[in-house]
Amino acid sequence: MWKALLIGVLGLGIGWQLLASPVVVAKSDETSETSALTTTPQGIPIKAYFDTVQSGFSKATVEGSQNPMAKRTEVARLTTGSCQVGAIWSKPEQRFDLTQNQTVSMWLYFGNQGKDAAEGMAFVLQNDPRTTEAMTRFPGQHPKDIQGETLGVWGVDNHNQELSRKKTQQNVAQTAIQRSWALEFDTHLNTDYVYRGIKSANSFDLAGNQRPLVGPHLAANYPAEPSSYSPRLTYNVFKYHRYVYLKHEGLIQAGKGDYTFLANGQWHHVTLNYKTESADSPTALMTYSFDDRNPITGISNREGADATFKIDKSKIDPDKTGKAYWGFTGATGSGMADNLVVFDQVPGVVTGDATATLTDSKQRVIEEGDVVAQGEPLQLTYKLKYQQGRTNWQNILAQINLPEKVAFDTVTIHNADGSLDEVPATDWSANTKTFKHQLTSPLGPHNTWVTLTFTGKSLAQSGVVHPQISSFTSDEAAAESTTPEFNLGQPALSLVLDTPISGPIDNEHDYFLKGHVVFHEKPYPNTDLRIVSKQNGVTQYQSLSKKDAAGEFTYKIPANRLHTGKNSLELMVIAEDGVSSNPLLVTVEPQEKEETEAGQLAFGTLSEKLEFTGSLAGRSQELFGHKGFRLVVKDERPHGVWSLQAVAEPLIEQDTKKPLAGQLVYKSQFGDQPLNGADAQLIDEHDNEGKQTETNVAGDWQHNKKMDRGLFLRLASSAIAGNYQGKITWILTDAM
């Protein structure tokens, strides 16, 4: 039987060719659009940064993500069908600063049509006089007049009877977005060059030898510069046809025939890094990295590709304003494609980064594919860094997904400025697998990083621990980090029971179980080991004796401790460095004995309040809470054994309703036992040895140089003064 009492607690231009690329195609029973929006990566809201071009045939829109894990993310949709063009441009106050180093990163989606995809998108810097209305000047205002190969930024190649090479170049260039630089993501090859069957505006994707590029690609150049276009002539005996191809600088392309390079039903991450030697330097280097993050895990991808283009600022900014509009254009011809963009960092606002580092008790960093022992103490640290920006990174929402097969029990949040975030009990509980928390302090020049550190231990399970993606999002920027994939191997320690248990045991006297510890990695002296037992839900601690041989132990089941029937006993050994064995499960049953007249086991005198008072000192500290507190147990049975356990709820400030940055701890010769978990902790146990007894459990609680024993309030350095209240549940158990 058990009895419980609740009491109050009060207190205070380089090209790459990709020969192969792993592909995961959207499921056949899902439309491309639905698949894209429900798998949207983590991004930022963008309506405050961009304007969409609205015209007779521009279909660009901004809409919300349908991924429940990326609720704040907004998606720029440039096209929705065939014969469309779309553009999205930065607002005037959000223009690209050409005088400073900049970073912009985004996720792009090109549909799942493979070879039938059309036509692609382009990232553009421009100072066209039309500003946020800029796009290619098409020959008419009917959808059929849209030439998909322009991607909404390049010029129109429809001057097919012009003999002059120079004039042809000029005619094409003047229909492009003026004063611009573009990086194209081209999903469809436009490769007409033979007179028979050649069509207008369908020859951009030829190489210098008039042979087609091998597949979908990335390339850059200046759309309004005549030199970006190379004129060619094809003819028969009677007629000729003038066409141009685009000079593809900084080319990154797929292997021959690989049309899944872009339009494969997956999101592709791109990062552009703009570097200028000085504000008045006439040139800058733009490095673009494609598929630099895995679309499933978010991990940095070593198999991605990058190229660098040397930008002549005068071609974008001839008036030397130091600014340029930036954004995306997209177009489709007769084919269809969903051209979607999700931004995670926009230039000039905030540039940041997030990492996840997992270490074991030896400070070894766990890498991809490493093996970790079962029962190994682990520390997982997420570090979010502010690198640059014109504003602080604020109101950051951390959404942490913790690895499986690891039990985490604490979380601590440290800022670079020395402050600590208080973690409400509503955000965190031991052994949870998710942690959602609004960071208290913004990141910026005076507080450049924050770490979220979780401590725990690997469970007694073998197999693969899969990576988990976590995100940090705000209106200014979004960042993700991923834990490594690792394996759980055998435990570093194992327990072996040497005492055979073949039937009921005599528990009218102390009963001893003998066993030993197997060391799989390194030996420990007995003084560094202790047995943690849980008998019928009651947790106890017992040190190994240095008198015994190394690793040998004797576990005592006190007389009259077992109840009638089967009793569960769980044994585990824990080393001083935190390494633990797998639990050893034992079932024991006492021999039957004659019934005796039962007496009463109950709480006697009880104090209703346990108070802690003290002054905050800006550092962690412990307060002792005895001061006359009484908790009496009366046992009137002729023979009886009882145990007393306790579990505490969080302490809540009565005005703000915020939890205390601290916890109740029971101290004894066996160590410190926090009372904030789901398991009740053993406070006392007693055998009345055939006499009626009355025991004041708090009678030997003390706080002095000789010993600390009893209930203490452990305060973190971030604790805030106030009037906190909570409940302790005392559980009195008849252990007969």
XYZ file of C-alpha atoms in Angstrom:
736
model
C 0.000 0.000 0.000
C 1.061 3.610 -0.274
C -0.127 6.880 1.156
C 0.569 10.350 -0.216
C 0.625 13.845 1.220
C 0.931 17.129 -0.698
C 2.604 20.052 1.050
C 3.395 23.567 -0.119
C 6.900 24.757 -0.833
C 7.503 28.516 -0.655
C 10.624 30.555 -1.511
C 12.211 32.727 -4.215
C 33.939 32.077 -63.751
C 35.015 28.603 -62.976
C 33.015 25.743 -64.484
C 32.161 22.318 -63.110
C 30.451 19.340 -64.719
C 28.474 16.941 -62.563
C 28.640 13.398 -63.901
C 26.153 11.902 -61.477
C 23.696 13.095 -58.892
C 21.536 11.128 -56.414
C 17.873 11.671 -57.125
C 14.699 11.268 -55.106
C 11.677 11.891 -57.312
C 8.302 13.034 -56.020
C 5.808 10.220 -55.488
C 3.737 9.452 -58.524
C 0.478 9.859 -56.633
C 1.349 13.399 -55.564
C 1.172 16.432 -57.766
C 4.382 18.403 -58.062
C 2.779 21.458 -56.460
C 1.398 19.593 -53.455
C 4.657 17.734 -52.914
C 6.653 20.963 -53.042
C 4.493 22.942 -50.623
C 4.142 20.124 -48.088
C 7.905 19.518 -48.063
C 8.894 23.189 -47.970
C 12.264 23.653 -46.237
C 12.623 26.048 -43.332
C 12.674 29.644 -44.555
C 11.605 33.160 -43.612
C 8.573 35.384 -44.272
C 9.399 37.439 -47.386
C 6.544 39.866 -48.036
C 8.429 42.581 -46.136
C 11.391 42.227 -48.489
C 9.883 41.775 -51.963
C 7.420 43.097 -54.530
C 5.927 40.801 -57.154
C 5.629 41.982 -60.752
C 1.994 42.091 -61.854
C 1.273 42.392 -65.583
C -0.910 40.842 -68.235
C 0.994 37.574 -68.161
C 3.072 37.712 -64.971
C 1.797 35.165 -62.440
C 4.272 35.674 -59.589
C 2.749 35.328 -56.118
C 3.853 34.856 -52.503
C 2.070 32.202 -50.455
C 2.485 30.298 -47.224
C 4.129 26.936 -46.764
C 1.931 23.879 -46.185
C 4.645 22.121 -44.199
C 3.582 22.094 -40.509
C 7.272 22.138 -39.531
C 7.850 25.389 -41.476
C 4.740 27.387 -40.641
C 6.352 30.840 -40.834
C 7.976 30.136 -44.197
C 6.682 31.979 -47.264
C 7.163 30.747 -50.828
C 7.688 32.846 -53.964
C 5.878 31.200 -56.878
C 7.087 32.557 -60.228
C 5.049 30.400 -62.617
C 2.140 27.984 -62.403
C 1.669 26.762 -65.985
C 2.750 27.045 -69.605
C 3.522 30.323 -71.435
C 4.039 32.333 -68.265
C 6.649 34.697 -66.897
C 7.088 35.975 -63.368
C 9.410 38.162 -61.338
C 9.922 39.070 -57.709
C 12.104 42.063 -56.790
C 13.458 43.472 -53.568
C 11.742 46.559 -52.237
C 13.781 49.777 -52.708
C 14.865 49.802 -49.060
C 16.013 46.156 -49.328
C 18.319 46.589 -52.327
C 21.608 44.719 -52.657
C 24.594 46.722 -51.354
C 27.304 46.405 -54.012
C 29.888 48.096 -51.769
C 29.789 45.428 -49.024
C 30.296 41.682 -48.806
C 26.914 39.949 -48.962
C 25.417 36.484 -48.619
C 22.072 35.298 -49.927
C 20.810 31.730 -49.742
C 17.642 30.009 -50.780
C 15.936 26.754 -51.697
C 14.725 26.338 -55.301
C 12.116 23.960 -56.686
C 11.840 23.259 -60.426
C 9.058 20.658 -60.505
C 9.374 16.972 -61.306
C 9.036 16.935 -65.095
C 12.649 16.026 -65.881
C 13.281 16.358 -69.632
C 9.851 17.932 -70.148
C 10.454 20.729 -67.633
C 10.242 24.325 -68.816
C 12.117 26.530 -68.615
C 13.772 27.555 -65.363
C 14.610 30.575 -63.198
C 17.321 33.206 -62.804
C 18.780 35.131 -59.873
C 19.250 38.735 -61.007
C 20.963 41.936 -59.881
C 19.672 44.949 -61.827
C 19.283 48.704 -62.087
C 16.800 48.685 -64.951
C 14.838 51.988 -65.165
C 11.670 49.932 -64.604
C 12.999 48.982 -61.131
C 10.478 46.561 -59.572
C 8.584 46.155 -62.857
C 11.602 44.895 -64.790
C 11.438 41.813 -67.011
C 12.200 40.835 -70.609
C 10.477 43.001 -73.246
C 8.459 40.524 -75.275
C 7.182 41.349 -78.792
C 3.539 41.279 -77.727
C 1.223 41.009 -74.737
C -0.215 37.600 -75.518
C 1.016 34.509 -73.661
C 2.081 32.917 -76.946
C 4.578 35.770 -77.353
C 6.532 34.651 -74.276
C 9.831 33.044 -75.194
C 10.654 30.594 -72.418
C 14.392 30.563 -73.120
C 14.643 34.152 -71.850
C 13.705 33.036 -68.319
C 12.212 36.518 -68.027
C 15.640 38.220 -67.961
C 17.609 37.458 -71.179
C 16.883 39.156 -74.496
C 14.485 37.910 -77.178
C 16.129 36.194 -80.163
C 13.550 36.872 -82.894
C 15.536 39.020 -85.371
C 16.002 36.103 -87.711
C 16.441 38.058 -90.973
C 19.058 40.509 -89.688
C 22.339 40.105 -91.564
C 24.495 42.297 -89.318
C 26.060 40.345 -86.484
C 26.537 43.471 -84.361
C 23.004 44.688 -84.883
C 21.649 41.256 -84.056
C 23.504 41.308 -80.742
C 22.213 44.796 -79.970
C 18.631 43.908 -80.887
C 18.636 40.939 -78.517
C 20.393 42.789 -75.679
C 18.035 45.772 -75.692
C 15.021 43.523 -74.977
C 16.670 42.075 -71.856
C 16.525 43.513 -68.351
C 18.920 46.439 -68.550
C 21.950 47.075 -66.357
C 21.843 43.550 -64.983
C 23.750 40.404 -64.095
C 21.965 37.048 -64.058
C 22.642 33.525 -62.837
C 20.350 31.134 -64.686
C 19.013 27.762 -63.542
C 18.034 26.320 -66.909
C 15.911 23.158 -66.864
C 15.209 22.988 -70.622
C 17.741 22.932 -73.462
C 17.061 25.298 -76.395
C 19.339 23.882 -79.086
C 18.001 24.620 -82.615
C 20.799 25.325 -85.096
C 19.972 23.339 -88.259
C 17.972 25.311 -90.804
C 15.322 22.631 -91.239
C 13.000 22.969 -88.241
C 14.744 25.896 -86.578
C 12.431 28.140 -84.556
C 12.801 31.659 -83.235
C 14.141 32.057 -79.688
C 15.230 28.451 -79.288
C 19.025 28.395 -79.655
C 20.502 29.821 -76.441
C 21.932 26.517 -75.181
C 24.615 25.883 -77.753
C 28.337 25.805 -77.073
C 30.984 27.582 -79.143
C 31.194 24.671 -81.549
C 27.463 24.943 -82.221
C 26.872 21.701 -80.392
C 24.239 21.562 -77.625
C 25.139 21.714 -73.958
C 24.880 18.255 -72.461
C 22.080 18.941 -69.987
C 20.314 21.291 -67.543
C 22.741 23.775 -66.068
C 23.668 26.912 -64.151
C 25.483 29.754 -65.925
C 25.902 33.527 -65.624
C 26.402 36.647 -67.733
C 25.118 40.197 -68.373
C 21.676 40.049 -70.075
C 21.832 43.622 -71.467
C 25.370 43.312 -72.860
C 25.537 42.535 -76.619
C 28.756 40.605 -76.012
C 26.812 38.033 -73.968
C 25.242 36.754 -77.194
C 27.051 35.059 -80.079
C 25.332 35.403 -83.520
C 25.223 32.481 -85.925
C 23.701 31.896 -89.370
C 22.050 28.813 -90.808
C 20.696 28.545 -94.344
C 19.734 26.432 -97.308
C 20.142 27.196 -100.995
C 17.475 29.890 -100.988
C 17.025 31.207 -97.433
C 18.896 31.970 -94.224
C 17.998 32.197 -90.521
C 19.896 34.357 -88.022
C 20.053 33.112 -84.397
C 22.186 33.659 -81.314
C 23.427 31.472 -78.523
C 24.157 32.615 -74.979
C 27.715 32.632 -73.700
C 27.498 30.461 -70.591
C 30.093 31.706 -68.108
C 30.747 29.941 -64.788
C 28.993 26.858 -66.122
C 27.786 24.074 -63.833
C 25.956 21.359 -65.729
C 24.630 17.856 -65.355
C 26.079 14.789 -66.970
C 24.996 14.010 -70.506
C 21.334 13.114 -70.658
C 20.748 13.720 -66.926
C 17.545 15.751 -66.963
C 16.945 15.109 -63.258
C 19.704 17.551 -62.324
C 17.177 20.306 -61.554
C 13.579 19.177 -62.192
C 13.676 16.054 -60.022
C 10.881 16.819 -57.546
C 13.375 17.915 -54.875
C 14.286 21.237 -53.307
C 17.804 22.445 -54.169
C 19.787 24.737 -51.879
C 21.889 27.559 -53.330
C 24.223 29.998 -51.562
C 25.644 33.106 -53.250
C 28.613 34.843 -51.637
C 29.449 38.300 -52.974
C 32.884 39.664 -52.052
C 34.323 43.057 -52.931
C 37.818 44.156 -51.947
C 36.581 47.620 -51.007
C 33.530 49.835 -51.335
C 34.942 51.612 -54.400
C 36.463 48.517 -56.029
C 35.264 48.303 -59.680
C 34.806 44.533 -59.488
C 33.526 41.870 -57.127
C 33.557 38.080 -57.019
C 30.258 36.207 -56.902
C 30.625 32.573 -55.854
C 27.536 30.413 -56.172
C 27.284 26.994 -54.544
C 24.610 24.612 -55.809
C 23.143 21.676 -53.859
C 25.337 22.679 -50.929
C 22.831 21.200 -48.476
C 21.038 17.877 -48.523
C 17.296 18.426 -49.185
C 16.276 15.632 -46.794
C 18.634 16.133 -43.852
C 19.732 19.748 -44.355
C 23.361 18.680 -43.830
C 26.093 20.493 -45.765
C 26.644 18.526 -48.960
C 30.224 17.893 -50.078
C 28.946 16.602 -53.429
C 27.582 20.008 -54.420
C 29.318 22.213 -56.974
C 30.345 25.847 -57.081
C 31.638 28.406 -59.560
C 32.859 31.996 -59.376
C 32.070 34.944 -61.673
C 34.006 38.220 -61.648
C 31.378 40.965 -61.753
C 32.067 44.324 -63.383
C 30.034 46.647 -61.163
C 29.780 49.290 -63.894
C 27.619 46.996 -66.010
C 25.081 46.762 -63.172
C 25.515 50.174 -61.569
C 26.836 52.676 -64.134
C 25.590 55.583 -62.010
C 27.632 54.332 -59.025
C 24.725 54.335 -56.576
C 26.245 51.350 -54.782
C 22.855 49.606 -54.849
C 20.984 47.161 -57.071
C 17.564 45.574 -57.069
C 17.776 41.826 -56.689
C 15.384 38.956 -57.051
C 14.251 36.123 -59.278
C 12.656 35.792 -62.695
C 11.193 32.686 -64.277
C 9.453 31.684 -67.490
C 7.802 28.746 -69.196
C 7.200 28.045 -72.861
C 4.857 25.342 -74.077
C 5.925 23.097 -71.195
C 4.923 23.444 -67.551
C 6.880 23.812 -64.328
C 6.441 24.940 -60.745
C 9.190 27.497 -60.214
C 9.323 28.104 -56.451
C 11.763 29.922 -54.160
C 12.168 29.781 -50.365
C 14.688 32.205 -48.857
C 16.546 31.410 -45.651
C 18.928 34.389 -45.719
C 18.518 37.663 -47.598
C 21.467 39.989 -48.279
C 22.304 42.697 -45.802
C 19.699 41.797 -43.180
C 21.290 38.972 -41.183
C 23.866 36.368 -42.103
C 24.029 33.526 -39.621
C 24.944 29.898 -39.191
C 23.938 26.953 -36.997
C 25.917 23.839 -36.067
C 25.258 20.734 -33.970
C 28.115 18.985 -32.133
C 27.737 15.686 -30.259
C 30.474 14.611 -27.814
C 30.930 11.704 -25.408
C 32.380 11.556 -21.893
C 35.925 11.596 -23.321
C 35.189 14.809 -25.269
C 35.350 12.836 -28.523
C 33.316 14.509 -31.265
C 30.880 11.971 -32.706
C 31.114 11.966 -36.505
C 28.995 10.351 -39.206
C 29.139 6.552 -38.842
C 30.868 6.476 -35.427
C 29.984 3.848 -32.819
C 28.856 4.959 -29.350
C 28.566 2.591 -26.399
C 25.218 2.027 -24.751
C 25.033 3.905 -21.462
C 27.560 6.516 -22.638
C 27.106 10.078 -21.299
C 26.555 12.416 -24.247
C 26.481 16.168 -24.706
C 24.735 17.737 -27.688
C 25.516 21.407 -28.322
C 23.757 23.584 -30.877
C 25.615 26.809 -31.656
C 23.847 29.627 -33.472
C 26.202 32.334 -34.757
C 25.516 35.865 -35.968
C 28.050 36.759 -38.670
C 26.947 40.106 -40.069
C 23.902 42.216 -40.890
C 22.313 45.619 -40.673
C 19.950 44.559 -37.902
C 19.927 42.211 -34.932
C 18.737 38.635 -35.287
C 15.821 38.691 -32.885
C 12.772 36.728 -31.760
C 14.513 33.519 -32.774
C 12.405 30.390 -32.380
C 14.493 27.290 -31.690
C 12.787 24.056 -32.734
C 15.021 21.183 -31.670
C 14.508 17.553 -32.631
C 16.701 15.368 -30.434
C 18.189 12.027 -31.524
C 16.367 8.815 -30.712
C 17.904 6.210 -28.386
C 19.360 8.941 -26.172
C 17.734 10.092 -22.914
C 18.454 13.795 -22.383
C 17.792 15.169 -18.903
C 19.100 18.760 -18.886
C 19.255 21.768 -21.190
C 21.272 24.957 -20.653
C 21.254 28.053 -22.873
C 24.335 30.317 -22.784
C 24.760 33.617 -24.634
C 28.054 35.145 -25.735
C 27.427 38.129 -23.442
C 27.457 35.815 -20.413
C 23.707 35.726 -19.813
C 21.660 32.555 -19.472
C 18.212 31.898 -20.876
C 15.676 30.702 -18.337
C 14.005 27.555 -19.648
C 10.349 27.295 -18.575
C 9.087 23.920 -17.455
C 6.489 24.170 -20.225
C 9.330 24.097 -22.803
C 11.378 21.243 -21.374
C 11.005 17.997 -19.494
C 13.510 15.194 -19.067
C 13.594 12.495 -21.760
C 11.596 14.569 -24.218
C 12.457 14.297 -27.922
C 11.523 17.833 -28.939
C 12.366 21.242 -27.528
C 10.673 24.431 -28.690
C 11.883 27.676 -27.147
C 11.864 31.383 -27.998
C 15.407 32.617 -27.370
C 15.440 35.480 -24.867
C 18.363 37.519 -26.192
C 18.750 38.784 -29.770
C 22.006 38.053 -31.574
C 24.049 40.914 -32.968
C 27.453 42.611 -32.835
C 27.448 42.604 -29.011
C 26.056 39.081 -28.565
C 27.352 37.070 -31.493
C 26.372 33.533 -30.512
C 24.178 31.378 -28.338
C 24.577 27.717 -27.406
C 21.882 25.233 -26.419
C 23.524 22.347 -24.561
C 21.696 19.098 -23.822
C 23.178 16.404 -21.566
C 22.034 12.829 -21.400
C 22.972 9.223 -21.909
C 22.610 6.674 -24.701
C 19.990 4.036 -23.992
C 20.387 0.284 -23.707
C 19.461 -0.223 -27.345
C 21.560 -1.183 -30.339
C 21.326 -0.034 -33.940
C 21.450 3.133 -36.000
C 20.596 6.535 -34.535
C 19.312 8.574 -37.453
C 20.124 12.282 -37.956
C 17.658 14.893 -36.740
C 17.145 18.358 -38.241
C 16.632 21.368 -35.969
C 15.800 24.915 -37.017
C 16.271 28.478 -35.787
C 13.858 30.904 -37.420
C 12.851 34.544 -37.258
C 11.712 37.240 -39.653
C 15.354 38.137 -40.385
C 16.894 34.745 -41.158
C 16.525 30.992 -40.828
C 19.209 28.398 -40.155
C 19.193 24.636 -39.744
C 21.573 22.121 -38.205
C 21.594 18.342 -38.220
C 22.954 15.759 -35.811
C 25.264 13.051 -37.194
C 24.071 9.533 -37.919
C 25.820 7.117 -35.559
C 25.484 3.590 -34.219
C 24.942 2.279 -30.706
C 27.255 -0.644 -29.967
C 27.687 -2.788 -26.889
C 27.808 -1.037 -23.500
C 31.169 -0.154 -21.968
C 30.030 -1.934 -18.790
C 27.867 -5.020 -18.238
C 26.443 -6.546 -15.060
C 26.456 -10.303 -14.474
C 24.505 -11.874 -11.581
C 26.412 -14.781 -10.011
C 23.805 -15.749 -7.380
C 21.271 -18.168 -8.888
C 17.601 -17.473 -8.128
C 15.558 -20.613 -8.712
C 12.607 -20.066 -6.404
C 11.213 -18.074 -3.450
C 13.839 -16.660 -1.101
C 13.921 -16.231 2.661
C 13.375 -12.522 3.282
C 12.874 -12.701 7.030
C 16.599 -12.044 7.066
C 18.849 -9.953 4.856
C 19.358 -11.623 1.473
C 22.499 -11.042 -0.584
C 22.950 -11.141 -4.346
C 26.487 -11.449 -5.659
C 27.652 -10.408 -9.108
C 30.414 -8.769 -11.085
C 31.010 -6.053 -13.655
C 32.410 -6.830 -17.104
C 34.598 -4.037 -18.492
C 34.401 -3.890 -22.291
C 36.628 -0.847 -22.787
C 38.655 0.031 -19.701
C 38.638 -1.164 -16.060
C 37.467 1.025 -13.194
C 38.458 0.687 -9.519
C 35.602 -0.242 -7.208
C 35.790 3.186 -5.606
C 34.683 4.702 -8.941
C 31.633 2.452 -9.277
C 28.236 2.338 -7.614
C 25.162 0.189 -8.026
C 21.875 1.949 -8.696
C 18.892 -0.240 -7.903
C 15.199 0.209 -8.409
C 13.195 -2.212 -6.278
C 9.450 -2.048 -6.752
C 9.884 1.512 -8.040
C 12.134 2.679 -5.172
C 15.569 3.930 -6.281
C 18.607 3.269 -4.058
C 22.366 3.714 -4.371
C 25.114 1.421 -3.127
C 28.873 1.835 -3.597
C 31.093 -1.109 -4.459
C 33.430 -2.119 -1.670
C 37.143 -1.588 -2.190
C 37.648 -4.744 -0.092
C 36.123 -6.872 -2.859
C 37.947 -7.936 -5.996
C 37.822 -5.475 -8.892
C 34.322 -5.300 -10.330
C 32.724 -7.647 -7.797
C 29.690 -6.516 -5.833
C 27.265 -7.736 -3.183
C 23.763 -6.313 -3.240
C 21.713 -6.544 -0.045
C 17.946 -6.991 -0.010
C 17.079 -5.952 3.569
C 14.943 -8.271 5.672
C 11.186 -7.967 5.218
C 11.665 -5.677 2.229
C 9.789 -7.827 -0.302
C 6.029 -7.875 -0.599
C 4.006 -11.010 -1.205
C 4.318 -12.300 -4.759
C 6.786 -11.270 -7.426
C 9.006 -8.246 -6.842
C 10.862 -6.431 -9.617
C 14.503 -5.482 -9.112
C 16.551 -3.505 -11.626
C 20.305 -3.166 -11.148
C 22.673 -0.867 -13.019
C 26.292 0.096 -12.435
C 27.410 3.696 -12.990
C 31.035 4.828 -13.144
C 32.318 8.100 -11.750
C 32.587 9.565 -15.280
C 28.915 8.808 -15.943
C 29.330 5.676 -18.070
C 26.657 3.132 -17.176
C 25.796 -0.469 -17.905
C 22.614 -1.829 -19.353
C 19.990 -2.525 -16.677
C 19.953 -6.041 -15.252
C 16.372 -7.130 -14.523
C 15.720 -9.619 -11.716
C 12.446 -10.980 -10.343
C 12.450 -12.179 -6.727
C 9.670 -13.705 -4.638
C 9.696 -14.136 -0.828
C 8.787 -17.365 0.882
C 5.310 -17.416 2.348
C 5.058 -16.729 6.092
C 2.332 -16.882 8.665
C -0.064 -13.956 8.807
C 0.267 -11.703 11.848
C -2.137 -9.152 13.156
C -1.676 -6.014 11.095
C -1.105 -2.625 12.666
C -1.302 0.801 11.070
C 1.325 2.560 8.962
C 0.598 6.259 8.490
C 1.938 9.803 8.456
C 2.034 11.349 11.923
C 2.971 14.970 12.679
C 3.362 16.956 9.470
C 4.578 20.474 8.765
C 2.499 22.122 6.078
C 5.260 24.430 4.841
C 8.869 23.994 3.903
C 10.388 27.431 3.390
C 13.588 28.510 1.688
C 14.828 32.069 2.064
C 17.969 33.731 0.798
C 19.459 36.509 -1.306
C 20.335 36.133 -4.973
C 24.032 36.605 -5.676
C 24.150 36.344 -9.468
C 25.670 32.865 -9.244
C 24.439 29.346 -8.628
C 23.822 28.497 -4.964
C 21.975 26.119 -2.636
C 19.591 26.966 0.198
C 18.827 24.640 3.110
C 15.181 24.348 4.048
C 14.955 22.579 7.435
C 14.110 25.184 10.113
C 11.848 22.988 12.232
C 10.235 21.077 9.405
C 8.716 17.796 10.683
C 7.675 14.758 8.724
C 6.799 11.900 11.074
C 5.971 8.326 10.073
C 4.125 6.129 12.616
C 4.445 2.358 12.290
C 2.237 0.399 14.725
C 2.747 -3.005 13.103
C 4.407 -5.782 15.084
C 6.819 -6.328 12.182
C 7.184 -3.838 9.358
C 9.401 -2.252 6.755
C 8.544 0.986 5.027
C 10.090 3.359 2.529
C 9.447 7.041 1.896
C 9.838 8.575 -1.554
C 9.295 12.071 -2.910
C 8.657 13.760 -6.232
C 8.321 17.531 -6.761
C 6.502 19.691 -9.285
C 8.172 22.834 -10.723
C 8.198 25.903 -8.484
C 6.106 28.687 -10.051
C 6.319 32.431 -9.323
C 2.881 33.506 -8.118
C 2.658 36.809 -10.017
C 4.425 36.094 -13.323
C 3.560 32.373 -13.388
C 7.092 31.670 -14.607
C 9.015 28.661 -13.274
C 12.044 29.031 -11.059
C 15.479 28.587 -12.615
C 16.321 25.908 -10.091
C 15.148 22.654 -8.542
C 14.693 20.788 -5.274
C 17.480 18.321 -4.448
C 17.638 15.661 -1.742
C 21.167 15.212 -0.377
C 22.413 12.114 1.432
C 25.552 10.014 1.776
C 24.631 8.442 -1.560
C 24.802 11.723 -3.457
C 22.373 14.310 -4.787
C 18.953 13.279 -6.066
C 16.986 15.941 -8.005
C 13.250 15.772 -7.357
C 12.175 17.157 -10.721
C 11.836 13.969 -12.758
C 9.035 11.526 -13.315
C 10.552 8.927 -10.958
C 10.091 9.273 -7.218
C 13.356 9.409 -5.263
C 14.020 7.432 -2.095
C 14.208 9.688 0.983
C 14.221 7.183 3.854
C 13.552 3.551 4.712
C 12.984 1.832 8.042
C 12.642 -1.609 9.643
C 10.753 -1.485 12.976
C 12.445 -4.703 14.183
C 9.305 -5.920 15.937
C 8.593 -2.670 17.780
C 6.088 0.081 17.214
C 8.057 3.087 15.999
C 7.637 6.787 15.351
C 10.257 8.301 13.023
C 10.824 11.981 12.247
C 12.306 11.674 8.767
C 13.623 15.246 8.900
C 15.165 14.791 12.329
C 18.696 14.241 11.026
C 18.586 16.782 8.209
C 21.549 19.090 8.528
C 23.708 21.614 6.699
C 27.212 22.049 8.109
C 30.864 21.500 7.299
C 30.584 17.877 8.319
C 27.585 16.858 6.245
C 24.734 17.972 4.018
C 21.591 15.903 4.415
C 17.992 16.772 3.600
C 16.106 18.926 1.133
C 17.958 21.803 -0.544
C 16.851 24.351 -3.122
C 19.450 24.520 -5.893
C 19.337 27.871 -7.736
C 20.816 28.658 -11.144
C 22.713 31.907 -11.655
C 19.830 33.119 -13.841
C 17.240 32.765 -11.029
C 14.972 35.793 -10.591
C 13.729 36.989 -7.199
C 10.102 36.233 -6.437
C 7.570 34.259 -4.424
C 7.584 30.701 -5.769
C 5.302 27.866 -4.764
C 5.117 24.221 -5.666
C 4.151 20.789 -4.392
C 6.062 17.844 -3.028
C 4.338 14.474 -3.125
C 5.503 12.185 -0.300
C 4.880 8.486 -0.990
C 4.844 6.157 2.027
C 5.116 2.529 0.964
C 4.558 -0.642 2.980
C 7.562 -2.667 1.865
C 6.460 -5.907 3.511
